[in-house]
Coordinates of C-alpha atoms (C1' of nucleotides) in Angstrom, one line a residue:
Chain M
M1 CA 0.0 0.0 0.2
S2 CA 1.4 3.3 -1.0
I3 CA 1.9 6.3 1.7
D4 CA -0.8 8.1 -0.1
S5 CA -3.3 5.2 0.1
Q6 CA -2.7 4.9 3.8
T7 CA -2.9 8.7 4.2
A8 CA -6.4 8.4 2.5
V9 CA -7.2 5.4 4.9
V10 CA -6.4 7.6 8.0
R11 CA -8.3 10.5 6.8
R12 CA -11.1 8.2 6.0
F13 CA -11.0 6.7 9.5
N14 CA -10.7 10.3 11.1
R15 CA -13.8 11.5 9.4
S16 CA -16.1 8.6 10.3
Y17 CA -15.0 8.2 13.6
T18 CA -14.2 11.5 15.3
Q19 CA -16.9 13.4 13.2
R20 CA -19.6 11.4 13.5
I21 CA -19.3 10.0 17.2
G22 CA -19.1 12.9 19.5
V23 CA -16.5 10.6 21.1
L24 CA -15.3 11.8 24.7
E25 CA -16.4 15.2 24.6
D26 CA -20.2 14.9 24.7
S27 CA -19.6 12.6 27.8
F28 CA -18.8 16.2 29.6
L29 CA -22.1 17.7 28.6
G30 CA -25.3 18.0 30.4
M31 CA -23.8 17.6 33.8
G32 CA -25.2 21.0 34.8
A33 CA -22.1 22.7 34.4
P34 CA -20.2 23.8 31.1
L35 CA -17.9 21.5 29.3
G36 CA -14.5 23.4 30.3
T37 CA -15.3 23.1 34.2
M38 CA -16.3 19.4 34.0
R39 CA -13.1 19.0 32.0
L40 CA -11.1 20.4 34.8
L41 CA -13.1 18.1 37.2
F42 CA -12.2 15.2 35.2
E43 CA -8.4 16.3 35.1
I44 CA -8.3 16.8 38.9
G45 CA -9.9 13.2 39.3
T46 CA -7.5 11.8 37.4
H47 CA -4.6 13.2 39.1
A48 CA -4.6 15.5 42.2
G49 CA -2.1 17.9 42.7
T50 CA -1.3 21.6 42.9
V51 CA -3.0 24.3 40.6
A52 CA 0.6 24.7 38.5
D53 CA 0.4 21.0 38.1
L54 CA -3.1 21.3 36.9
R55 CA -2.3 24.3 34.5
D56 CA 0.6 22.5 33.1
R57 CA -1.4 19.3 31.9
T58 CA -4.1 21.3 30.7
G59 CA -2.4 24.3 29.1
L60 CA -5.0 26.6 30.4
D61 CA -4.5 30.4 31.5
S62 CA -3.9 30.9 35.2
G63 CA -6.6 33.1 35.6
Y64 CA -9.0 30.8 33.9
V65 CA -8.2 27.9 35.9
S66 CA -8.5 30.2 39.1
R67 CA -12.0 30.9 38.3
Q68 CA -12.8 27.3 37.3
L69 CA -11.8 26.3 40.4
R70 CA -13.7 29.0 42.3
R71 CA -16.7 27.5 40.6
L72 CA -16.0 24.0 41.4
T73 CA -15.3 24.7 45.3
E74 CA -18.6 26.8 45.4
D75 CA -20.3 23.8 43.9
G76 CA -18.7 21.8 46.6
L77 CA -16.8 19.5 43.9
V78 CA -13.6 20.4 44.9
S79 CA -11.2 21.4 48.0
L80 CA -8.5 23.8 48.1
T81 CA -5.7 23.4 50.7
S82 CA -2.6 25.5 50.9
D83 CA 0.5 23.3 50.4
P84 CA 2.2 22.8 53.8
A85 CA 5.7 22.8 52.0
D86 CA 5.1 26.0 49.9
R87 CA 2.4 28.0 51.5
R88 CA 2.0 29.9 48.1
R89 CA 1.0 26.9 46.7
R90 CA -2.6 25.2 46.6
L91 CA -3.3 21.8 46.6
V92 CA -6.6 20.7 44.7
E93 CA -8.5 17.6 45.4
L94 CA -11.8 16.0 44.7
T95 CA -14.3 16.3 47.7
P96 CA -16.5 13.0 48.0
L97 CA -19.1 14.8 46.2
G98 CA -16.7 15.8 43.5
R99 CA -15.8 12.2 43.2
A100 CA -19.2 11.2 42.5
R101 CA -19.5 13.4 39.8
W102 CA -16.4 12.1 38.4
D103 CA -17.6 8.5 39.0
E104 CA -20.5 9.5 36.6
L105 CA -18.1 10.9 34.0
E106 CA -16.5 7.9 33.9
A107 CA -19.7 5.9 33.8
R108 CA -21.0 8.0 30.8
S109 CA -17.6 7.6 28.9
A110 CA -18.0 3.8 29.4
E111 CA -21.7 4.0 28.3
R112 CA -20.7 5.8 25.0
A113 CA -18.0 3.3 24.2
R114 CA -20.6 0.5 24.6
A115 CA -23.3 2.1 22.6
L116 CA -20.8 1.9 19.6
L117 CA -20.5 -1.8 20.5
D118 CA -24.0 -2.6 21.0
P119 CA -25.4 -3.0 17.7
L120 CA -22.6 -5.2 16.5
T121 CA -22.4 -9.0 16.8
E122 CA -20.1 -10.6 19.0
R123 CA -17.8 -11.5 16.3
Q124 CA -17.9 -8.1 14.9
R125 CA -17.4 -6.7 18.4
D126 CA -14.1 -8.8 18.5
R127 CA -12.9 -7.8 15.4
L128 CA -13.6 -4.1 16.1
A129 CA -11.5 -4.6 19.5
R130 CA -8.6 -6.4 18.1
A131 CA -8.4 -3.5 15.3
L132 CA -8.6 -0.6 17.7
A133 CA -5.9 -2.3 19.9
E134 CA -3.5 -2.9 17.1
A135 CA -4.3 0.9 15.8
D136 CA -3.8 2.2 19.3
L137 CA -0.6 0.4 19.8
L138 CA 1.1 1.6 16.6
V139 CA -0.9 5.4 16.9
R140 CA 0.8 5.5 20.5
S141 CA 4.3 4.1 19.2
A142 CA 4.0 6.9 16.4
L143 CA 3.9 9.6 18.9
V144 CA 6.8 8.2 21.0
T145 CA 9.8 10.4 20.9
F146 CA 13.5 9.8 21.4
E147 CA 15.4 12.2 23.9
T148 CA 18.9 12.1 24.9
V149 CA 19.1 12.5 28.5
D150 CA 21.7 12.3 31.3
P151 CA 22.2 8.7 32.5
L152 CA 21.5 9.8 35.9
S153 CA 18.0 12.0 35.2
D154 CA 14.8 10.7 37.0
G155 CA 13.6 9.2 33.7
A156 CA 16.7 7.5 32.6
R157 CA 17.2 5.8 36.5
A158 CA 13.4 5.0 36.4
A159 CA 13.7 3.0 32.9
V160 CA 17.0 1.1 33.8
E161 CA 15.4 0.1 37.3
Q162 CA 12.9 -1.6 35.2
Y163 CA 15.3 -3.0 33.0
V164 CA 17.3 -4.4 35.7
A165 CA 14.2 -5.9 37.4
E166 CA 13.2 -7.5 34.0
L167 CA 16.8 -9.2 33.5
A168 CA 16.6 -10.5 37.1
T169 CA 13.8 -12.7 36.3
F170 CA 15.9 -14.3 33.5
F171 CA 19.2 -14.7 35.4
P172 CA 20.8 -13.7 38.6
F173 CA 21.6 -10.0 37.9
D174 CA 22.3 -7.1 40.2
P175 CA 24.4 -4.4 39.0
G176 CA 24.0 -2.4 42.5
E177 CA 23.1 1.3 42.7
P178 CA 24.1 3.4 39.6
S179 CA 27.4 5.1 40.1
E180 CA 28.7 8.3 39.1
E181 CA 31.6 6.7 37.1
D182 CA 29.6 4.1 35.4
A183 CA 27.1 7.1 34.3
A184 CA 30.0 9.1 32.8
E185 CA 30.5 6.3 30.1
F186 CA 26.9 7.2 28.6
R187 CA 27.6 11.1 28.8
P188 CA 28.8 12.9 25.7
P189 CA 31.1 13.4 24.0
S190 CA 31.8 10.0 23.1
G191 CA 28.6 8.2 25.0
R192 CA 24.8 8.7 25.1
F193 CA 21.9 7.6 26.8
V194 CA 18.6 7.6 24.8
L195 CA 15.1 7.7 26.7
A196 CA 11.8 7.1 24.6
V197 CA 9.1 8.9 26.0
D198 CA 5.4 8.8 25.6
D199 CA 3.6 11.2 27.1
G200 CA 6.3 12.1 29.7
A201 CA 6.5 8.6 30.9
P202 CA 9.6 6.6 29.6
V203 CA 8.7 3.4 27.7
A204 CA 12.1 2.3 26.3
C205 CA 15.9 3.3 26.9
G206 CA 19.3 2.6 25.4
G207 CA 22.6 3.6 26.3
L208 CA 25.8 4.1 24.1
R209 CA 29.7 3.9 25.0
D210 CA 32.6 4.2 23.5
L211 CA 34.9 1.0 23.2
G212 CA 37.8 2.6 21.2
D213 CA 38.7 1.7 17.4
G214 CA 35.7 3.7 16.4
V215 CA 33.3 1.1 17.7
A216 CA 30.5 2.0 20.0
E217 CA 28.4 -0.4 22.5
I218 CA 24.9 -0.5 22.8
K219 CA 23.8 -1.2 26.5
R220 CA 21.0 -1.3 28.7
M221 CA 18.6 -1.4 25.9
W222 CA 15.2 -2.3 27.0
V223 CA 11.4 -1.6 26.0
H224 CA 8.3 -1.4 28.3
P225 CA 6.5 -4.7 28.3
G226 CA 3.2 -3.1 27.1
W227 CA 4.9 -1.7 24.1
R228 CA 6.4 -4.9 22.6
G229 CA 5.1 -5.9 19.1
A230 CA 4.7 -2.4 17.9
G231 CA 8.1 -2.3 16.4
L232 CA 9.2 0.2 18.9
A233 CA 12.5 -2.0 19.8
S234 CA 13.4 -1.6 16.0
R235 CA 13.2 2.1 15.7
L236 CA 15.2 2.5 19.0
L237 CA 17.9 0.2 17.4
R238 CA 17.8 2.4 14.3
H239 CA 18.0 5.7 16.3
L240 CA 21.1 4.3 18.6
E241 CA 22.7 3.3 15.2
R242 CA 22.3 6.8 14.0
T243 CA 23.3 8.4 17.0
A244 CA 26.8 6.2 17.1
A245 CA 27.3 7.0 13.6
D246 CA 27.0 10.9 14.5
T247 CA 29.5 10.8 17.3
G248 CA 32.0 9.5 14.7
H249 CA 31.6 5.6 15.2
T250 CA 32.1 3.0 12.3
A251 CA 30.6 -0.1 14.0
V252 CA 28.3 -1.0 16.8
R253 CA 28.7 -3.9 19.1
L254 CA 26.3 -5.4 21.8
D255 CA 26.1 -8.6 24.0
T256 CA 23.0 -10.4 24.9
N257 CA 21.9 -13.6 27.0
E258 CA 20.6 -16.6 24.9
N259 CA 17.2 -16.5 27.0
L260 CA 16.5 -13.4 25.3
K261 CA 15.2 -15.0 22.4
S262 CA 13.2 -12.3 20.6
A263 CA 16.1 -9.8 21.3
I264 CA 18.4 -11.9 19.2
A265 CA 15.9 -12.6 16.6
M266 CA 15.8 -8.8 16.2
Y267 CA 19.6 -8.4 16.0
D268 CA 19.6 -11.1 13.2
H269 CA 16.9 -9.4 11.3
A270 CA 18.4 -5.9 11.7
G271 CA 21.7 -6.8 9.9
Y272 CA 23.9 -7.6 13.1
H273 CA 26.3 -10.5 12.6
R274 CA 27.5 -12.8 15.4
I275 CA 30.9 -12.3 16.5
A276 CA 33.3 -13.9 19.2
R277 CA 33.0 -13.0 22.7
Y278 CA 34.6 -9.3 23.2
N279 CA 34.4 -8.6 26.9
D280 CA 34.2 -10.7 30.2
N281 CA 30.6 -9.9 30.9
P282 CA 29.7 -13.1 32.7
D283 CA 25.8 -12.8 31.8
A284 CA 26.5 -12.7 28.1
T285 CA 26.2 -15.7 26.0
H286 CA 25.8 -13.8 22.5
F287 CA 28.1 -11.3 20.8
F288 CA 26.9 -9.0 17.7
E289 CA 28.5 -6.4 15.4
K290 CA 26.8 -4.2 12.9
P291 CA 29.2 -1.9 10.8
L292 CA 27.7 1.8 10.1
T293 CA 27.8 2.9 6.5
Chain V
M1 CA -13.0 -11.0 24.9
S2 CA -15.9 -9.8 27.4
I3 CA -17.9 -6.8 26.5
D4 CA -16.3 -5.1 29.4
S5 CA -12.6 -5.7 28.3
Q6 CA -13.7 -4.7 24.6
T7 CA -15.4 -1.5 26.1
A8 CA -12.0 -0.7 27.9
V9 CA -10.3 -1.0 24.6
V10 CA -12.5 1.4 22.7
R11 CA -12.1 3.8 25.6
R12 CA -8.5 3.6 25.9
F13 CA -8.1 3.9 21.9
N14 CA -10.4 6.9 22.3
R15 CA -8.2 8.4 24.8
S16 CA -4.9 8.0 22.8
Y17 CA -6.4 8.9 19.5
T18 CA -8.8 11.6 19.9
Q19 CA -7.4 13.4 23.1
R20 CA -3.6 13.4 21.9
I21 CA -3.9 14.1 18.4
G22 CA -5.9 17.4 17.4
V23 CA -7.2 15.3 14.9
L24 CA -9.4 17.3 12.1
E25 CA -10.3 20.3 13.8
D26 CA -6.7 21.7 14.4
S27 CA -6.7 21.9 10.5
F28 CA -9.3 24.4 10.5
L29 CA -7.3 26.5 12.9
G30 CA -4.7 29.2 12.1
M31 CA -6.0 30.2 8.9
G32 CA -7.2 33.6 9.8
A33 CA -10.7 33.1 10.3
P34 CA -12.3 31.3 13.3
L35 CA -12.9 27.6 13.3
G36 CA -16.7 28.1 12.7
T37 CA -16.1 29.8 9.6
M38 CA -13.7 27.5 8.1
R39 CA -15.8 24.7 9.0
L40 CA -18.7 26.1 6.8
L41 CA -15.9 26.9 4.1
F42 CA -15.1 23.1 3.9
E43 CA -18.7 21.9 4.0
I44 CA -19.4 24.4 1.1
G45 CA -16.5 23.2 -0.9
T46 CA -17.3 19.5 -0.4
H47 CA -20.8 20.0 -1.6
A48 CA -22.2 23.6 -3.0
G49 CA -26.0 24.2 -3.1
T50 CA -28.6 26.2 -1.7
V51 CA -28.3 28.0 2.1
A52 CA -30.9 25.4 3.4
D53 CA -29.0 22.5 2.1
L54 CA -25.9 23.6 4.1
R55 CA -28.1 24.2 7.4
D56 CA -29.4 20.6 7.0
R57 CA -26.0 19.2 6.8
T58 CA -24.3 21.0 9.4
G59 CA -27.4 21.4 11.9
L60 CA -26.3 25.2 12.3
D61 CA -28.9 27.8 13.1
S62 CA -30.5 30.2 10.1
G63 CA -29.1 33.3 11.5
Y64 CA -25.8 32.0 12.5
V65 CA -24.9 30.4 9.0
S66 CA -26.6 33.6 7.3
R67 CA -23.7 35.8 9.1
Q68 CA -21.0 33.3 8.5
L69 CA -21.7 33.5 4.8
R70 CA -21.7 37.4 4.9
R71 CA -18.5 37.1 6.2
L72 CA -17.2 34.5 3.7
T73 CA -18.5 36.5 1.1
E74 CA -17.0 39.8 2.3
D75 CA -13.6 38.0 2.3
G76 CA -14.3 37.0 -1.2
L77 CA -14.1 33.3 -0.6
V78 CA -17.9 32.4 -1.1
S79 CA -20.4 33.7 -3.9
L80 CA -24.3 33.9 -3.4
T81 CA -26.7 34.1 -6.2
S82 CA -30.3 33.6 -5.9
D83 CA -31.6 30.3 -7.5
P84 CA -33.4 30.8 -10.7
A85 CA -35.9 28.0 -9.9
D86 CA -36.8 29.7 -6.7
R87 CA -35.9 33.0 -5.9
R88 CA -36.2 33.0 -2.6
R89 CA -33.3 30.5 -2.3
R90 CA -29.7 31.4 -2.5
L91 CA -27.0 29.1 -4.1
V92 CA -23.9 29.2 -2.4
E93 CA -20.5 28.6 -4.1
L94 CA -16.7 28.7 -3.6
T95 CA -15.0 31.5 -5.6
P96 CA -11.6 30.7 -7.1
L97 CA -10.2 32.5 -4.0
G98 CA -12.4 30.3 -1.7
R99 CA -11.3 27.2 -3.6
A100 CA -7.9 27.9 -3.2
R101 CA -8.5 28.0 0.9
W102 CA -10.2 24.8 0.7
D103 CA -7.3 23.0 -1.2
E104 CA -5.5 24.4 1.6
L105 CA -7.5 22.9 4.1
E106 CA -7.4 19.7 2.5
A107 CA -3.5 19.8 2.1
R108 CA -3.7 20.4 5.7
S109 CA -5.8 17.6 6.9
A110 CA -3.8 15.4 4.7
E111 CA -0.5 16.3 6.2
R112 CA -1.6 15.8 9.7
A113 CA -2.7 12.2 8.6
R114 CA 0.9 11.8 7.1
A115 CA 2.6 13.2 10.4
L116 CA 0.9 10.4 12.0
L117 CA 2.5 7.7 9.8
D118 CA 5.5 9.5 9.2
P119 CA 7.7 8.1 12.1
L120 CA 6.4 4.6 11.6
T121 CA 8.2 1.9 9.3
E122 CA 6.6 0.9 6.2
R123 CA 5.6 -2.4 7.9
Q124 CA 4.2 -0.5 10.9
R125 CA 2.3 1.8 8.3
D126 CA 1.1 -1.1 6.5
R127 CA -0.4 -2.7 9.9
L128 CA -1.8 0.8 10.9
A129 CA -3.7 1.2 7.7
R130 CA -5.2 -2.0 8.0
A131 CA -6.4 -1.9 11.5
L132 CA -8.0 1.6 10.7
A133 CA -9.7 0.3 7.7
E134 CA -11.1 -2.6 9.3
A135 CA -12.3 -0.5 12.4
D136 CA -13.5 2.2 10.1
L137 CA -15.9 -0.6 8.2
L138 CA -17.0 -1.8 11.7
V139 CA -17.8 1.4 13.4
R140 CA -19.7 2.6 10.3
S141 CA -21.5 -0.6 10.3
A142 CA -22.4 -0.2 13.8
L143 CA -24.0 3.3 12.7
V144 CA -26.0 1.9 10.2
T145 CA -30.0 2.1 10.9
F146 CA -32.5 -0.1 9.6
E147 CA -35.6 1.8 8.3
T148 CA -38.9 0.5 7.0
V149 CA -39.7 2.6 3.9
D150 CA -42.1 2.5 1.0
P151 CA -40.9 0.2 -2.0
L152 CA -41.4 3.2 -4.4
S153 CA -39.4 5.9 -2.2
D154 CA -36.3 7.4 -3.7
G155 CA -34.2 5.5 -1.3
A156 CA -35.7 1.9 -2.1
R157 CA -35.3 2.8 -5.8
A158 CA -32.0 3.9 -5.8
A159 CA -31.0 0.6 -3.8
V160 CA -33.2 -1.7 -5.9
E161 CA -31.6 -0.1 -9.1
Q162 CA -28.0 -1.1 -7.9
Y163 CA -29.2 -4.5 -6.8
V164 CA -30.7 -5.1 -10.3
A165 CA -27.5 -3.6 -12.2
E166 CA -25.3 -5.9 -10.2
L167 CA -27.3 -9.0 -10.7
A168 CA -27.2 -8.4 -14.4
T169 CA -23.6 -9.1 -14.2
F170 CA -24.2 -12.6 -13.0
F171 CA -26.7 -13.4 -15.6
P172 CA -29.3 -11.8 -18.1
F173 CA -31.6 -10.0 -15.8
D174 CA -33.9 -6.9 -16.6
P175 CA -37.1 -6.6 -14.5
G176 CA -38.1 -3.5 -16.3
E177 CA -39.5 -0.4 -14.8
P178 CA -40.8 -0.9 -11.1
S179 CA -44.3 -1.0 -11.2
E180 CA -47.1 0.0 -8.8
E181 CA -48.6 -3.6 -8.4
D182 CA -45.4 -5.0 -7.9
A183 CA -44.4 -2.5 -5.0
A184 CA -47.9 -3.1 -3.3
E185 CA -46.7 -6.5 -2.4
F186 CA -44.0 -5.1 -0.5
R187 CA -46.2 -2.8 1.7
P188 CA -48.1 -3.3 5.0
P189 CA -50.0 -4.8 6.2
S190 CA -48.5 -8.1 5.0
G191 CA -45.2 -7.1 3.2
R192 CA -42.3 -4.5 4.2
F193 CA -39.4 -3.0 2.4
V194 CA -36.5 -2.4 4.7
L195 CA -33.6 0.2 3.8
A196 CA -30.2 0.1 5.7
V197 CA -29.2 3.8 5.6
D198 CA -25.8 5.2 6.4
D199 CA -25.4 8.9 7.0
G200 CA -28.5 9.4 4.5
A201 CA -27.2 7.1 1.8
P202 CA -28.7 3.9 1.4
V203 CA -26.1 1.0 1.7
A204 CA -28.3 -2.4 1.7
C205 CA -31.9 -3.2 1.1
G206 CA -34.2 -6.2 1.2
G207 CA -38.2 -7.0 0.8
L208 CA -40.5 -9.1 2.5
R209 CA -43.6 -10.5 0.9
D210 CA -46.4 -12.7 2.1
L211 CA -46.6 -15.9 0.2
G212 CA -49.8 -17.4 2.5
D213 CA -49.6 -20.1 5.0
G214 CA -47.6 -18.0 7.5
V215 CA -44.8 -18.1 5.1
A216 CA -43.0 -14.8 4.3
E217 CA -40.5 -14.6 1.0
I218 CA -37.3 -12.3 1.3
K219 CA -36.5 -10.5 -2.1
R220 CA -34.2 -8.1 -3.6
M221 CA -31.7 -8.5 -0.6
W222 CA -28.7 -6.3 -1.5
V223 CA -25.6 -4.9 0.3
H224 CA -23.4 -2.0 -1.3
P225 CA -20.3 -3.6 -2.6
G226 CA -18.1 -1.4 -0.1
W227 CA -19.9 -2.6 2.7
R228 CA -19.2 -6.3 2.3
G229 CA -17.3 -8.2 5.0
A230 CA -18.7 -6.2 7.7
G231 CA -21.6 -8.5 8.9
L232 CA -24.2 -5.9 7.5
A233 CA -25.7 -8.9 5.5
S234 CA -26.3 -10.9 8.5
R235 CA -27.3 -8.4 10.3
L236 CA -30.2 -7.2 7.8
L237 CA -31.0 -11.1 7.4
R238 CA -31.9 -11.0 11.2
H239 CA -33.8 -8.0 10.8
L240 CA -35.9 -9.1 8.0
E241 CA -36.6 -12.2 10.0
R242 CA -37.5 -10.6 13.1
T243 CA -39.8 -8.3 10.9
A244 CA -41.2 -11.4 9.2
A245 CA -42.0 -12.8 12.8
D246 CA -43.4 -9.4 13.9
T247 CA -46.1 -9.5 11.1
G248 CA -47.4 -12.9 12.1
H249 CA -45.3 -15.2 9.9
T250 CA -43.9 -18.6 11.0
A251 CA -41.2 -19.1 8.5
V252 CA -39.3 -17.3 5.6
R253 CA -38.3 -18.4 2.0
L254 CA -35.9 -17.2 -0.4
D255 CA -34.3 -18.4 -3.8
T256 CA -31.1 -17.3 -5.0
N257 CA -28.9 -18.0 -8.3
E258 CA -25.9 -20.6 -8.1
N259 CA -23.4 -17.7 -9.1
L260 CA -24.1 -16.0 -5.8
K261 CA -21.6 -18.0 -3.7
S262 CA -21.2 -16.0 -0.8
A263 CA -25.0 -15.3 -0.4
I264 CA -25.4 -19.1 -0.3
A265 CA -22.9 -19.6 2.0
M266 CA -24.4 -17.0 4.3
Y267 CA -27.9 -18.7 4.1
D268 CA -26.2 -22.1 5.1
H269 CA -24.5 -20.4 8.0
A270 CA -27.8 -18.4 9.0
G271 CA -29.8 -21.5 9.9
Y272 CA -31.4 -21.9 6.5
H273 CA -32.4 -25.1 5.1
R274 CA -32.2 -25.8 1.3
I275 CA -35.9 -26.9 -0.1
A276 CA -37.3 -28.0 -3.4
R277 CA -38.2 -25.0 -5.9
Y278 CA -41.4 -23.4 -4.5
N279 CA -41.6 -20.8 -7.5
D280 CA -41.1 -20.5 -11.1
N281 CA -38.4 -17.9 -11.1
P282 CA -36.2 -18.7 -14.3
D283 CA -33.2 -17.1 -12.8
A284 CA -33.4 -19.0 -9.5
T285 CA -31.3 -22.4 -8.9
H286 CA -31.5 -22.6 -5.0
F287 CA -34.4 -22.4 -2.6
F288 CA -34.3 -22.1 1.1
E289 CA -36.4 -21.9 4.2
K290 CA -36.1 -21.1 7.8
P291 CA -38.6 -21.5 10.7
L292 CA -38.9 -18.6 12.7
T293 CA -39.3 -19.5 16.3
Chain Z
dT1 C1' -56.2 36.5 -6.1
dC2 C1' -55.5 36.1 -1.4
dG3 C1' -53.8 34.1 2.5
dA4 C1' -50.5 30.8 4.2
dT5 C1' -46.0 29.0 3.7
dT6 C1' -41.2 29.0 2.8
dC7 C1' -36.3 31.0 2.6
dT8 C1' -33.2 34.1 3.7
dC9 C1' -31.5 37.9 6.3
dT10 C1' -31.1 41.3 10.4
dG11 C1' -31.1 42.7 15.0
dA12 C1' -30.6 41.9 20.0
dC13 C1' -29.1 38.9 23.2
dT14 C1' -26.6 35.2 25.8
dA15 C1' -23.2 31.8 27.4
dA16 C1' -18.6 30.1 27.2
dG17 C1' -14.0 30.4 26.7
dG18 C1' -9.9 32.8 27.0
dT19 C1' -6.3 36.5 27.6
dC20 C1' -3.9 40.4 29.9
dA21 C1' -2.1 43.2 33.5
dG22 C1' -1.8 43.9 38.1
dC23 C1' -2.4 42.5 43.1
dT24 C1' -1.2 39.9 47.3
dA25 C1' 1.4 36.6 49.9
dT26 C1' 4.8 33.7 50.3
dA27 C1' 9.8 32.1 49.4
dT28 C1' 14.4 32.6 48.2
dG29 C1' 19.3 34.3 47.3
dT30 C1' 22.7 37.3 49.0
Chain F
dA1 C1' 17.3 42.4 55.8
dC2 C1' 16.4 43.6 51.1
dA3 C1' 15.6 42.7 46.4
dT4 C1' 13.9 39.4 43.5
dA5 C1' 11.2 35.7 41.8
dT6 C1' 7.0 33.0 42.3
dA7 C1' 2.4 31.2 43.1
dG8 C1' -2.5 32.0 42.8
dC9 C1' -6.1 35.4 42.5
dT10 C1' -9.0 39.3 40.8
dG11 C1' -11.1 42.7 37.5
dA12 C1' -11.4 44.3 33.1
dC13 C1' -11.9 42.8 28.4
dC14 C1' -12.3 40.0 24.1
dT15 C1' -14.1 37.1 20.5
dT16 C1' -16.5 32.9 19.3
dA17 C1' -20.8 30.2 19.0
dG18 C1' -25.1 30.2 19.2
dT19 C1' -30.3 31.4 20.1
dC20 C1' -34.7 33.7 19.1
dA21 C1' -37.9 36.5 17.1
dG22 C1' -39.3 38.7 13.7
dA23 C1' -39.0 41.2 8.8
dG24 C1' -39.1 41.1 3.9
dA25 C1' -39.4 38.9 -0.5
dA26 C1' -40.7 35.0 -3.3
dT27 C1' -43.8 31.0 -3.8
dC28 C1' -47.6 27.8 -3.4
dG29 C1' -52.6 26.0 -3.0
dA30 C1' -57.2 26.7 -3.2

DNA sequence: TCGATTCTCTGACTAAGGTCAGCTATATGT
DNA sequence: ACATATAGCTGACCTTAGTCAGAGAATCGA
C-alpha cells in the first residue's frame, strides 16, 4: 500500500470516527456545568496536585483555571488547601461529592463506548476491539519521541530500574546502585543515553558507550512490556545506530543472553552478525556487531 | 473477549487517538478565520448547494449560517446567487479564492494524517492502515440504521436499481421499470421494504412479501459492495426475519442463483435449509427456508 | 387573487472560553 | 534585611458560538 492510500485510510477513518461520534467530549455535557469546568473536574480526579500542576497538564491560562476552581469549590466538588511545603501553592483535590461526579463522568464515557459496540454481533465486536487495540499500539508508538538525556536523570533511572528488574527474572542479575563513574561512560562527548518517552513517561531506553577503534557499544536497551510488538525496539535500535554514527563511530557492538530469544531474533533481522566474545561480561552468551555505513 | 474488556479497548483508543491528536479540527485553525467559519467553508467546498442544504448538513441555526456566509462573501471566499428556479433560495458556491483556501484545508488535513504515519516503518504503516480500515468498516456498520420505507420511495428505488445492475452482471436480468402493483406486495400490512441507511445514503436493502400459510419471502436483498465483509448482510437478514415474525409469519423462504456463492454460504450459515423449488423464477437455482421461532 | 408558507436575512441577546495586567502573599538568594 | 522571583487570585476585557423573534421577499395552494 502506498503512503498516499495509507494517508487516505487514516483520513477516512478520522472522518467517520471523530466527526460522526461525539467521542469523549459529549460525556462532559449535560452535567449541569459547562464543558470546560467538567473537563477540569475530570483532570483533577485523574490526578490531584497543585494548581500549577493542573495548568501544566491542561495548558490553560492561570486566571481561567483560578476562576474554574472557584466555581468548582463553590459547588462543593473540589477542595483547595494550601501546600504545607510552600504556602504560596494550593493543593487541589476532589471532595467526596466531586468524586461522585467524576465517577458519573467515567460511567458516561464507558456507556458511550458501549453504545458503539452494542449494535454489533459478538464476532464483529471482537474484530473491532482487536483492530482498535492494534491501531492504538501503533498510533501511540508513532507519538513516542526519542530524547538524549543524562544517564542519572529521573527518567533514565526509572527506565534502567525496570530493565534491571526484568533481566533479574531471566538470570541472577544485580548491578547495584547506579554510580557516577558508570554513568560517565554514557555521557557526551563519546557516549549517549537515549530515552523513548510517551506522554512524559519513559517507555524504552538504550545507552551507547565508546569501546575505542571507532566502535560503540549498545547497553541497557529495554522496551516496556506493554509496548512490545509495535516495532518500537527496531526504531530505538536504528536511532541508536544513527546516534553512534553521528558521534564518529563506524561500527556498533552489543552482547546479550541466550534467554532473550526475541532480542536475538531482532538483532539477526536488523543486519547484525555474530562475533566472538569481546568482553568478560559473565551474563552474556551472544555477541553481535554491525558496521555503520 | 468480554464486552467489558472490549469497552475498555475502545475507551483506551479514544483517549490516545482523539485526546492526543488534534485530529481534524486543528486543521481548521490558524487560517486567519475562526474555526466555525472555516468549517462552513469546508462544507461548501465539499458540496455546493442552497443555504438550506448547508444548514441541513451542518445542523446550524439559520441566523448563524447567514452571518457566517456574509463574512465569507466579504472575504471573497464564497459567492451567493439567487436560485433561478426559486428566487427565495440562494445558491452558495466557492469563488476561485475560496477554492484555493479549501485546497489548503485539504492539504493540511492530509499532512496531519501523514504526520501520524511518518515516524513509522513501512511495515508498521501498513499494519496501521489495515487496522484503521477494518475499524472504519465496523464502526460505520455499527451506525447503520434499518428503516422500513415505501418500496417506491427514492431511497428504495436507488437501492433496487443498484441491486438489479449488479445481478445483471451475473446473468441476463431485466425486471423493467418498478410497477405500482409489484410495489404493493412489499407494503404493509403483510409486506415490508427495509432500507439500511448510513449517513442518509442507502447501503443495503431487502423486501418481505407474503406467500400465504404464514410464510414470508425475502426478495431483493442487496448490500453495497463497499460494505461487504462487515457483517451487514447478516444483520439485515436477522432484521428481516424479526420483521417477518412481527407480521405474523412462522417461516421465511428465499431463492437465489448458483452464481451468488457468498450469499448461499451466508444462508447456510444463518440456519436456512435447502428446499425444493417453490416458484417458477427462471433465474433461481437454489431455494431456502428457515422456521421462525 | 389572497392567505399561508417558505427561504433567507437582520437585530438583539446570551453563555462560554479565554487573555492580560496587576495585586497579594510567600519564598529564596545574597 | 532586602531585592527579586514565584504562586495564585481578581477585575476588565475580548472573541466565538449560538439562540430567538421577527421582517421582507418569493412561492404555493385553493
